[in-house]
Amino acid sequence: MTKKKPKKKKKEKSLNYKSLTFIGAIFHFIVYLLLDLTFYNDSLFWLSLLLCGIIFGIYFIKKMKLLNPDSYKKLEGMKLRLYMYTISFLMFIGTSLLFGNIINGTILGLNYIGKTEQIRNVEYPIQKIERHKPIRGRKGIRRNNPKVFLIKDSNLISVKLPERYDSDKNYDEFKSIEMELQKGLFGFEIIDSYTLKK
């Protein structure tokens, strides 16, 4: 009986980490879907990633005793220090992506769900359109989209269009883009549709 109890505890802990990773993946997918469709605040996006990395990174580093030399048996000296700092750095990156995406995904998701039905048409002058750098995966090139640079509220911003980049299409001839925008729950505008104009 006494041997079975610790096994149950280990299973519960591993399930908690798995569920946390699964939740993080869901919110990452929400960010992936909605970020390009929303005029989201870049400062808020990066600040949430940075703060989550620092706060949760320090918490998990202390909890898992990653900077404690006694936690490592076979390493010593410079190799030990390098390994500890590398693991701690990866922990900061991991917590930034996991918890940062949970925050950004929650804001983007609620903003999208609570959008108003009222649509307003706005036309923006295009500064340039370039081919968004593709990410190569196992199934070929993904997110091969045109990236539009436009001026909104006196700021130069970029928007990745949902359409696939067409090499036969002359994007230089488009001078403006007309967008149908809906106001989200938190005030971040959502692109309902768009039209490239010559």
PDB file of C-alpha atoms in Angstrom:
ATOM      1  CA  MET A   1       0.000   0.000   0.000  1.00  0.00           C
ATOM      2  CA  THR A   2       2.771   2.436   0.854  1.00  0.00           C
ATOM      3  CA  LYS A   3       4.530   1.861  -2.479  1.00  0.00           C
ATOM      4  CA  LYS A   4       1.456   2.696  -4.569  1.00  0.00           C
ATOM      5  CA  LYS A   5       0.827   6.160  -3.063  1.00  0.00           C
ATOM      6  CA  PRO A   6       3.999   7.844  -4.374  1.00  0.00           C
ATOM      7  CA  LYS A   7       3.296   6.388  -7.820  1.00  0.00           C
ATOM      8  CA  LYS A   8      -0.128   8.053  -7.837  1.00  0.00           C
ATOM      9  CA  LYS A   9       1.413  11.370  -6.828  1.00  0.00           C
ATOM     10  CA  LYS A  10       3.931  11.170  -9.671  1.00  0.00           C
ATOM     11  CA  LYS A  11       1.144  10.450 -12.146  1.00  0.00           C
ATOM     12  CA  GLU A  12      -0.877  13.413 -10.893  1.00  0.00           C
ATOM     13  CA  LYS A  13       2.125  15.727 -11.284  1.00  0.00           C
ATOM     14  CA  SER A  14       2.899  14.518 -14.787  1.00  0.00           C
ATOM     15  CA  LEU A  15      -0.767  14.906 -15.778  1.00  0.00           C
ATOM     16  CA  ASN A  16      -0.760  18.478 -14.463  1.00  0.00           C
ATOM     17  CA  TYR A  17       2.254  19.361 -16.599  1.00  0.00           C
ATOM     18  CA  LYS A  18       0.702  17.663 -19.627  1.00  0.00           C
ATOM     19  CA  SER A  19      -2.596  19.483 -19.185  1.00  0.00           C
ATOM     20  CA  LEU A  20      -0.767  22.808 -18.759  1.00  0.00           C
ATOM     21  CA  THR A  21       1.158  22.183 -21.975  1.00  0.00           C
ATOM     22  CA  PHE A  22      -2.076  21.202 -23.752  1.00  0.00           C
ATOM     23  CA  ILE A  23      -3.789  24.410 -22.563  1.00  0.00           C
ATOM     24  CA  GLY A  24      -0.788  26.435 -23.717  1.00  0.00           C
ATOM     25  CA  ALA A  25      -0.989  24.806 -27.153  1.00  0.00           C
ATOM     26  CA  ILE A  26      -4.675  25.727 -27.458  1.00  0.00           C
ATOM     27  CA  PHE A  27      -3.990  29.372 -26.634  1.00  0.00           C
ATOM     28  CA  HIS A  28      -0.996  29.397 -28.992  1.00  0.00           C
ATOM     29  CA  PHE A  29      -3.361  28.243 -31.757  1.00  0.00           C
ATOM     30  CA  ILE A  30      -5.801  31.055 -30.861  1.00  0.00           C
ATOM     31  CA  VAL A  31      -2.970  33.604 -31.109  1.00  0.00           C
ATOM     32  CA  TYR A  32      -1.890  32.029 -34.417  1.00  0.00           C
ATOM     33  CA  LEU A  33      -5.405  32.409 -35.856  1.00  0.00           C
ATOM     34  CA  LEU A  34      -6.407  35.842 -34.533  1.00  0.00           C
ATOM     35  CA  LEU A  35      -3.186  37.874 -34.326  1.00  0.00           C
ATOM     36  CA  ASP A  36      -3.047  38.626 -38.066  1.00  0.00           C
ATOM     37  CA  LEU A  37      -6.758  39.526 -38.118  1.00  0.00           C
ATOM     38  CA  THR A  38      -6.545  41.963 -35.195  1.00  0.00           C
ATOM     39  CA  PHE A  39      -4.948  45.377 -34.862  1.00  0.00           C
ATOM     40  CA  TYR A  40      -3.387  44.241 -31.608  1.00  0.00           C
ATOM     41  CA  ASN A  41      -1.048  46.322 -29.465  1.00  0.00           C
ATOM     42  CA  ASP A  42       2.530  45.148 -30.111  1.00  0.00           C
ATOM     43  CA  SER A  43       3.751  46.556 -26.790  1.00  0.00           C
ATOM     44  CA  LEU A  44       1.096  44.575 -24.890  1.00  0.00           C
ATOM     45  CA  PHE A  45       1.963  41.416 -26.823  1.00  0.00           C
ATOM     46  CA  TRP A  46       5.696  41.550 -26.082  1.00  0.00           C
ATOM     47  CA  LEU A  47       5.251  42.873 -22.533  1.00  0.00           C
ATOM     48  CA  SER A  48       3.043  39.922 -21.593  1.00  0.00           C
ATOM     49  CA  LEU A  49       5.631  37.498 -22.989  1.00  0.00           C
ATOM     50  CA  LEU A  50       8.459  39.242 -21.131  1.00  0.00           C
ATOM     51  CA  LEU A  51       6.666  39.522 -17.777  1.00  0.00           C
ATOM     52  CA  CYS A  52       5.456  35.909 -17.923  1.00  0.00           C
ATOM     53  CA  GLY A  53       8.972  34.746 -18.715  1.00  0.00           C
ATOM     54  CA  ILE A  54      10.443  36.609 -15.753  1.00  0.00           C
ATOM     55  CA  ILE A  55       7.739  35.879 -13.161  1.00  0.00           C
ATOM     56  CA  PHE A  56       6.993  32.235 -13.978  1.00  0.00           C
ATOM     57  CA  GLY A  57      10.569  31.531 -15.015  1.00  0.00           C
ATOM     58  CA  ILE A  58      11.908  32.544 -11.598  1.00  0.00           C
ATOM     59  CA  TYR A  59       9.111  30.604  -9.888  1.00  0.00           C
ATOM     60  CA  PHE A  60       9.800  27.340 -11.726  1.00  0.00           C
ATOM     61  CA  ILE A  61      13.575  27.727 -11.474  1.00  0.00           C
ATOM     62  CA  LYS A  62      13.267  27.995  -7.688  1.00  0.00           C
ATOM     63  CA  LYS A  63      10.663  25.239  -7.448  1.00  0.00           C
ATOM     64  CA  MET A  64      12.662  22.805  -9.570  1.00  0.00           C
ATOM     65  CA  LYS A  65      15.981  23.897  -7.974  1.00  0.00           C
ATOM     66  CA  LEU A  66      17.624  24.389 -11.365  1.00  0.00           C
ATOM     67  CA  LEU A  67      20.352  26.644  -9.937  1.00  0.00           C
ATOM     68  CA  ASN A  68      21.184  24.250  -7.103  1.00  0.00           C
ATOM     69  CA  PRO A  69      24.448  22.350  -7.856  1.00  0.00           C
ATOM     70  CA  ASP A  70      23.240  19.484  -5.646  1.00  0.00           C
ATOM     71  CA  SER A  71      20.480  18.747  -8.182  1.00  0.00           C
ATOM     72  CA  TYR A  72      23.100  17.591 -10.701  1.00  0.00           C
ATOM     73  CA  LYS A  73      25.168  14.510  -9.970  1.00  0.00           C
ATOM     74  CA  LYS A  74      27.547  13.899 -12.877  1.00  0.00           C
ATOM     75  CA  LEU A  75      28.493  17.482 -13.817  1.00  0.00           C
ATOM     76  CA  GLU A  76      31.081  19.700 -12.141  1.00  0.00           C
ATOM     77  CA  GLY A  77      32.863  23.009 -12.574  1.00  0.00           C
ATOM     78  CA  MET A  78      32.364  25.032 -15.758  1.00  0.00           C
ATOM     79  CA  LYS A  79      30.199  22.381 -17.427  1.00  0.00           C
ATOM     80  CA  LEU A  80      27.846  22.428 -14.456  1.00  0.00           C
ATOM     81  CA  ARG A  81      27.475  26.224 -14.541  1.00  0.00           C
ATOM     82  CA  LEU A  82      26.956  26.262 -18.296  1.00  0.00           C
ATOM     83  CA  TYR A  83      24.331  23.529 -18.056  1.00  0.00           C
ATOM     84  CA  MET A  84      22.476  25.258 -15.186  1.00  0.00           C
ATOM     85  CA  TYR A  85      22.366  28.605 -17.007  1.00  0.00           C
ATOM     86  CA  THR A  86      21.295  26.969 -20.271  1.00  0.00           C
ATOM     87  CA  ILE A  87      18.436  25.098 -18.585  1.00  0.00           C
ATOM     88  CA  SER A  88      17.375  28.283 -16.750  1.00  0.00           C
ATOM     89  CA  PHE A  89      17.417  30.265 -20.000  1.00  0.00           C
ATOM     90  CA  LEU A  90      15.271  27.614 -21.710  1.00  0.00           C
ATOM     91  CA  MET A  91      12.897  27.755 -18.742  1.00  0.00           C
ATOM     92  CA  PHE A  92      12.498  31.527 -19.251  1.00  0.00           C
ATOM     93  CA  ILE A  93      11.777  30.977 -22.960  1.00  0.00           C
ATOM     94  CA  GLY A  94       9.314  28.168 -22.238  1.00  0.00           C
ATOM     95  CA  THR A  95       7.350  30.077 -19.595  1.00  0.00           C
ATOM     96  CA  SER A  96       7.289  33.175 -21.826  1.00  0.00           C
ATOM     97  CA  LEU A  97       5.725  31.243 -24.692  1.00  0.00           C
ATOM     98  CA  LEU A  98       3.387  29.185 -22.540  1.00  0.00           C
ATOM     99  CA  PHE A  99       1.946  31.771 -20.154  1.00  0.00           C
ATOM    100  CA  GLY A 100       2.418  34.716 -22.529  1.00  0.00           C
ATOM    101  CA  ASN A 101       0.304  32.943 -25.128  1.00  0.00           C
ATOM    102  CA  ILE A 102      -2.334  32.181 -22.494  1.00  0.00           C
ATOM    103  CA  ILE A 103      -2.625  35.913 -21.707  1.00  0.00           C
ATOM    104  CA  ASN A 104      -2.516  37.068 -25.343  1.00  0.00           C
ATOM    105  CA  GLY A 105      -4.811  34.258 -26.474  1.00  0.00           C
ATOM    106  CA  THR A 106      -7.350  35.135 -23.776  1.00  0.00           C
ATOM    107  CA  ILE A 107      -7.352  38.835 -24.745  1.00  0.00           C
ATOM    108  CA  LEU A 108      -7.529  38.114 -28.483  1.00  0.00           C
ATOM    109  CA  GLY A 109     -10.200  35.431 -28.046  1.00  0.00           C
ATOM    110  CA  LEU A 110     -12.483  37.512 -25.815  1.00  0.00           C
ATOM    111  CA  ASN A 111     -11.905  40.558 -28.020  1.00  0.00           C
ATOM    112  CA  TYR A 112     -13.025  38.520 -31.061  1.00  0.00           C
ATOM    113  CA  ILE A 113     -16.019  36.871 -29.348  1.00  0.00           C
ATOM    114  CA  GLY A 114     -17.262  40.222 -28.034  1.00  0.00           C
ATOM    115  CA  LYS A 115     -16.924  42.107 -31.335  1.00  0.00           C
ATOM    116  CA  THR A 116     -19.710  44.451 -32.376  1.00  0.00           C
ATOM    117  CA  GLU A 117     -21.935  43.789 -35.376  1.00  0.00           C
ATOM    118  CA  GLN A 118     -21.330  47.276 -36.712  1.00  0.00           C
ATOM    119  CA  ILE A 119     -18.845  47.310 -39.608  1.00  0.00           C
ATOM    120  CA  ARG A 120     -16.960  50.368 -40.797  1.00  0.00           C
ATOM    121  CA  ASN A 121     -15.094  50.708 -44.087  1.00  0.00           C
ATOM    122  CA  VAL A 122     -11.647  52.268 -43.924  1.00  0.00           C
ATOM    123  CA  GLU A 123      -9.145  52.744 -46.728  1.00  0.00           C
ATOM    124  CA  TYR A 124      -5.426  52.872 -45.977  1.00  0.00           C
ATOM    125  CA  PRO A 125      -2.610  53.868 -48.367  1.00  0.00           C
ATOM    126  CA  ILE A 126      -0.167  51.024 -48.968  1.00  0.00           C
ATOM    127  CA  GLN A 127       3.516  51.780 -48.489  1.00  0.00           C
ATOM    128  CA  LYS A 128       4.677  48.435 -49.869  1.00  0.00           C
ATOM    129  CA  ILE A 129       3.709  44.788 -50.136  1.00  0.00           C
ATOM    130  CA  GLU A 130       6.331  42.111 -49.733  1.00  0.00           C
ATOM    131  CA  ARG A 131       6.422  38.371 -49.571  1.00  0.00           C
ATOM    132  CA  HIS A 132       6.196  37.226 -45.977  1.00  0.00           C
ATOM    133  CA  LYS A 133       9.151  34.985 -45.133  1.00  0.00           C
ATOM    134  CA  PRO A 134       7.894  31.399 -45.232  1.00  0.00           C
ATOM    135  CA  ILE A 135       8.463  28.851 -42.486  1.00  0.00           C
ATOM    136  CA  ARG A 136       9.528  25.481 -43.835  1.00  0.00           C
ATOM    137  CA  GLY A 137       7.963  22.482 -42.140  1.00  0.00           C
ATOM    138  CA  ARG A 138       7.534  18.823 -42.857  1.00  0.00           C
ATOM    139  CA  LYS A 139       4.629  19.509 -45.196  1.00  0.00           C
ATOM    140  CA  GLY A 140       6.387  22.219 -47.200  1.00  0.00           C
ATOM    141  CA  ILE A 141       6.052  25.980 -46.903  1.00  0.00           C
ATOM    142  CA  ARG A 142       3.551  27.396 -44.427  1.00  0.00           C
ATOM    143  CA  ARG A 143       2.254  30.945 -43.944  1.00  0.00           C
ATOM    144  CA  ASN A 144       3.432  32.046 -47.376  1.00  0.00           C
ATOM    145  CA  ASN A 145       1.369  35.249 -47.250  1.00  0.00           C
ATOM    146  CA  PRO A 146       1.731  38.774 -48.627  1.00  0.00           C
ATOM    147  CA  LYS A 147       2.737  41.273 -45.945  1.00  0.00           C
ATOM    148  CA  VAL A 148       1.212  44.752 -46.342  1.00  0.00           C
ATOM    149  CA  PHE A 149       2.836  47.828 -44.820  1.00  0.00           C
ATOM    150  CA  LEU A 150       0.351  50.655 -44.248  1.00  0.00           C
ATOM    151  CA  ILE A 151      -0.051  53.784 -42.172  1.00  0.00           C
ATOM    152  CA  LYS A 152      -2.679  53.619 -39.433  1.00  0.00           C
ATOM    153  CA  ASP A 153      -3.081  56.390 -36.858  1.00  0.00           C
ATOM    154  CA  SER A 154       0.176  57.976 -38.088  1.00  0.00           C
ATOM    155  CA  ASN A 155       2.081  54.742 -37.416  1.00  0.00           C
ATOM    156  CA  LEU A 156       3.626  52.399 -39.955  1.00  0.00           C
ATOM    157  CA  ILE A 157       2.314  48.906 -39.273  1.00  0.00           C
ATOM    158  CA  SER A 158       2.381  45.594 -41.109  1.00  0.00           C
ATOM    159  CA  VAL A 159      -0.497  43.198 -41.716  1.00  0.00           C
ATOM    160  CA  LYS A 160      -0.175  39.655 -43.032  1.00  0.00           C
ATOM    161  CA  LEU A 161      -3.024  38.963 -45.429  1.00  0.00           C
ATOM    162  CA  PRO A 162      -4.751  35.568 -45.173  1.00  0.00           C
ATOM    163  CA  GLU A 163      -4.423  34.910 -48.903  1.00  0.00           C
ATOM    164  CA  ARG A 164      -1.540  32.853 -50.241  1.00  0.00           C
ATOM    165  CA  TYR A 165       1.180  34.818 -52.017  1.00  0.00           C
ATOM    166  CA  ASP A 166       0.692  34.617 -55.778  1.00  0.00           C
ATOM    167  CA  SER A 167       3.975  34.983 -57.676  1.00  0.00           C
ATOM    168  CA  ASP A 168       2.047  35.781 -60.891  1.00  0.00           C
ATOM    169  CA  LYS A 169       0.264  38.699 -59.238  1.00  0.00           C
ATOM    170  CA  ASN A 170       1.847  42.152 -59.419  1.00  0.00           C
ATOM    171  CA  TYR A 171       1.426  43.477 -55.879  1.00  0.00           C
ATOM    172  CA  ASP A 172       3.288  46.702 -56.702  1.00  0.00           C
ATOM    173  CA  GLU A 173       0.274  47.997 -58.649  1.00  0.00           C
ATOM    174  CA  PHE A 174      -1.928  48.102 -55.536  1.00  0.00           C
ATOM    175  CA  LYS A 175      -1.866  51.551 -53.958  1.00  0.00           C
ATOM    176  CA  SER A 176      -4.434  51.169 -51.171  1.00  0.00           C
ATOM    177  CA  ILE A 177      -6.326  48.576 -49.183  1.00  0.00           C
ATOM    178  CA  GLU A 178      -9.958  48.914 -48.121  1.00  0.00           C
ATOM    179  CA  MET A 179     -10.844  47.059 -44.949  1.00  0.00           C
ATOM    180  CA  GLU A 180     -14.113  46.239 -43.257  1.00  0.00           C
ATOM    181  CA  LEU A 181     -13.405  46.546 -39.541  1.00  0.00           C
ATOM    182  CA  GLN A 182     -15.340  45.503 -36.462  1.00  0.00           C
ATOM    183  CA  LYS A 183     -14.584  46.811 -32.992  1.00  0.00           C
ATOM    184  CA  GLY A 184     -13.684  44.081 -30.520  1.00  0.00           C
ATOM    185  CA  LEU A 185     -14.604  43.756 -26.851  1.00  0.00           C
ATOM    186  CA  PHE A 186     -11.379  45.430 -25.672  1.00  0.00           C
ATOM    187  CA  GLY A 187     -11.310  48.007 -28.463  1.00  0.00           C
ATOM    188  CA  PHE A 188      -8.876  46.181 -30.762  1.00  0.00           C
ATOM    189  CA  GLU A 189     -10.235  46.338 -34.308  1.00  0.00           C
ATOM    190  CA  ILE A 190     -10.780  43.088 -36.214  1.00  0.00           C
ATOM    191  CA  ILE A 191     -10.396  42.768 -39.982  1.00  0.00           C
ATOM    192  CA  ASP A 192     -13.624  41.248 -41.300  1.00  0.00           C
ATOM    193  CA  SER A 193     -12.626  41.490 -44.973  1.00  0.00           C
ATOM    194  CA  TYR A 194     -10.360  43.513 -47.263  1.00  0.00           C
ATOM    195  CA  THR A 195      -9.963  44.596 -50.882  1.00  0.00           C
ATOM    196  CA  LEU A 196      -6.689  45.564 -52.581  1.00  0.00           C
ATOM    197  CA  LYS A 197      -7.137  48.597 -54.832  1.00  0.00           C
ATOM    198  CA  LYS A 198      -5.002  49.916 -57.696  1.00  0.00           C
TER     199      LYS A 198
END
